[in-house]
Amino acid sequence: MSFFNRELTVGDHLVTKRLGYTHHGIYLGRDKVILTHAVKSVEPNLGDFNYAA
């Protein structure tokens, strides 16, 4: 994705800060992310993340 400071690779740790909490996800490839705190299957929008850590 172009809004990251580099090309994403499978396994990248993605982070987005929100007021009072932070979302963390793992990039699965093909614009798919899994949230590390998800109890059930969730498909967040890759655009919700601010940067790759």
mmCIF file with all atom_site columns, C-alpha atoms in Angstrom:
data_model
loop_
_atom_site.group_PDB
_atom_site.id
_atom_site.type_symbol
_atom_site.label_atom_id
_atom_site.label_alt_id
_atom_site.label_comp_id
_atom_site.label_asym_id
_atom_site.label_entity_id
_atom_site.label_seq_id
_atom_site.pdbx_PDB_ins_code
_atom_site.Cartn_x
_atom_site.Cartn_y
_atom_site.Cartn_z
_atom_site.occupancy
_atom_site.B_iso_or_equiv
_atom_site.pdbx_formal_charge
_atom_site.auth_seq_id
_atom_site.auth_comp_id
_atom_site.auth_asym_id
_atom_site.auth_atom_id
_atom_site.pdbx_PDB_model_num
ATOM 1  C CA . MET A 1 1  ? 0.000   0.000   0.000  1.00 0.00 ? 1  MET A CA 1
ATOM 2  C CA . SER A 1 2  ? 1.333   3.424   -0.908 1.00 0.00 ? 2  SER A CA 1
ATOM 3  C CA . PHE A 1 3  ? 0.516   5.183   2.367  1.00 0.00 ? 3  PHE A CA 1
ATOM 4  C CA . PHE A 1 4  ? 3.033   3.025   4.266  1.00 0.00 ? 4  PHE A CA 1
ATOM 5  C CA . ASN A 1 5  ? 6.669   4.082   4.268  1.00 0.00 ? 5  ASN A CA 1
ATOM 6  C CA . ARG A 1 6  ? 7.570   0.847   2.436  1.00 0.00 ? 6  ARG A CA 1
ATOM 7  C CA . GLU A 1 7  ? 5.983   -2.120  0.687  1.00 0.00 ? 7  GLU A CA 1
ATOM 8  C CA . LEU A 1 8  ? 4.283   -4.501  3.094  1.00 0.00 ? 8  LEU A CA 1
ATOM 9  C CA . THR A 1 9  ? 5.362   -8.115  3.344  1.00 0.00 ? 9  THR A CA 1
ATOM 10 C CA . VAL A 1 10 ? 3.483   -11.048 4.853  1.00 0.00 ? 10 VAL A CA 1
ATOM 11 C CA . GLY A 1 11 ? 3.919   -11.052 8.630  1.00 0.00 ? 11 GLY A CA 1
ATOM 12 C CA . ASP A 1 12 ? 4.422   -7.287  9.031  1.00 0.00 ? 12 ASP A CA 1
ATOM 13 C CA . HIS A 1 13 ? 3.168   -5.859  12.324 1.00 0.00 ? 13 HIS A CA 1
ATOM 14 C CA . LEU A 1 14 ? 0.688   -3.030  11.639 1.00 0.00 ? 14 LEU A CA 1
ATOM 15 C CA . VAL A 1 15 ? -0.313  -0.392  14.182 1.00 0.00 ? 15 VAL A CA 1
ATOM 16 C CA . THR A 1 16 ? -2.898  2.358   14.410 1.00 0.00 ? 16 THR A CA 1
ATOM 17 C CA . LYS A 1 17 ? -3.334  4.626   17.403 1.00 0.00 ? 17 LYS A CA 1
ATOM 18 C CA . ARG A 1 18 ? -6.790  5.634   18.575 1.00 0.00 ? 18 ARG A CA 1
ATOM 19 C CA . LEU A 1 19 ? -7.865  7.788   21.486 1.00 0.00 ? 19 LEU A CA 1
ATOM 20 C CA . GLY A 1 20 ? -7.180  5.653   24.554 1.00 0.00 ? 20 GLY A CA 1
ATOM 21 C CA . TYR A 1 21 ? -6.062  2.474   22.752 1.00 0.00 ? 21 TYR A CA 1
ATOM 22 C CA . THR A 1 22 ? -3.972  1.063   19.918 1.00 0.00 ? 22 THR A CA 1
ATOM 23 C CA . HIS A 1 23 ? -4.942  -1.516  17.269 1.00 0.00 ? 23 HIS A CA 1
ATOM 24 C CA . HIS A 1 24 ? -2.337  -4.099  16.278 1.00 0.00 ? 24 HIS A CA 1
ATOM 25 C CA . GLY A 1 25 ? -2.578  -6.396  13.284 1.00 0.00 ? 25 GLY A CA 1
ATOM 26 C CA . ILE A 1 26 ? -0.527  -8.788  11.202 1.00 0.00 ? 26 ILE A CA 1
ATOM 27 C CA . TYR A 1 27 ? -0.431  -8.364  7.418  1.00 0.00 ? 27 TYR A CA 1
ATOM 28 C CA . LEU A 1 28 ? -1.506  -11.590 5.675  1.00 0.00 ? 28 LEU A CA 1
ATOM 29 C CA . GLY A 1 29 ? -0.907  -10.456 2.090  1.00 0.00 ? 29 GLY A CA 1
ATOM 30 C CA . ARG A 1 30 ? -3.377  -9.549  -0.650 1.00 0.00 ? 30 ARG A CA 1
ATOM 31 C CA . ASP A 1 31 ? -4.530  -6.499  1.374  1.00 0.00 ? 31 ASP A CA 1
ATOM 32 C CA . LYS A 1 32 ? -5.739  -8.691  4.270  1.00 0.00 ? 32 LYS A CA 1
ATOM 33 C CA . VAL A 1 33 ? -4.966  -8.126  7.949  1.00 0.00 ? 33 VAL A CA 1
ATOM 34 C CA . ILE A 1 34 ? -5.809  -10.111 11.068 1.00 0.00 ? 34 ILE A CA 1
ATOM 35 C CA . LEU A 1 35 ? -6.182  -8.238  14.338 1.00 0.00 ? 35 LEU A CA 1
ATOM 36 C CA . THR A 1 36 ? -3.973  -9.637  17.091 1.00 0.00 ? 36 THR A CA 1
ATOM 37 C CA . HIS A 1 37 ? -6.661  -9.130  19.743 1.00 0.00 ? 37 HIS A CA 1
ATOM 38 C CA . ALA A 1 38 ? -9.602  -10.518 17.762 1.00 0.00 ? 38 ALA A CA 1
ATOM 39 C CA . VAL A 1 39 ? -11.576 -13.275 19.459 1.00 0.00 ? 39 VAL A CA 1
ATOM 40 C CA . LYS A 1 40 ? -13.486 -14.048 16.281 1.00 0.00 ? 40 LYS A CA 1
ATOM 41 C CA . SER A 1 41 ? -12.562 -13.772 12.626 1.00 0.00 ? 41 SER A CA 1
ATOM 42 C CA . VAL A 1 42 ? -12.360 -10.107 11.610 1.00 0.00 ? 42 VAL A CA 1
ATOM 43 C CA . GLU A 1 43 ? -11.320 -8.565  8.296  1.00 0.00 ? 43 GLU A CA 1
ATOM 44 C CA . PRO A 1 44 ? -10.373 -4.946  9.015  1.00 0.00 ? 44 PRO A CA 1
ATOM 45 C CA . ASN A 1 45 ? -9.685  -2.503  6.219  1.00 0.00 ? 45 ASN A CA 1
ATOM 46 C CA . LEU A 1 46 ? -5.942  -2.229  5.590  1.00 0.00 ? 46 LEU A CA 1
ATOM 47 C CA . GLY A 1 47 ? -6.445  1.528   5.281  1.00 0.00 ? 47 GLY A CA 1
ATOM 48 C CA . ASP A 1 48 ? -7.363  1.654   8.987  1.00 0.00 ? 48 ASP A CA 1
ATOM 49 C CA . PHE A 1 49 ? -3.707  1.159   9.925  1.00 0.00 ? 49 PHE A CA 1
ATOM 50 C CA . ASN A 1 50 ? -1.260  4.075   10.111 1.00 0.00 ? 50 ASN A CA 1
ATOM 51 C CA . TYR A 1 51 ? 2.105   2.380   9.854  1.00 0.00 ? 51 TYR A CA 1
ATOM 52 C CA . ALA A 1 52 ? 4.028   -0.868  9.775  1.00 0.00 ? 52 ALA A CA 1
ATOM 53 C CA . ALA A 1 53 ? 6.147   -1.344  12.890 1.00 0.00 ? 53 ALA A CA 1
#
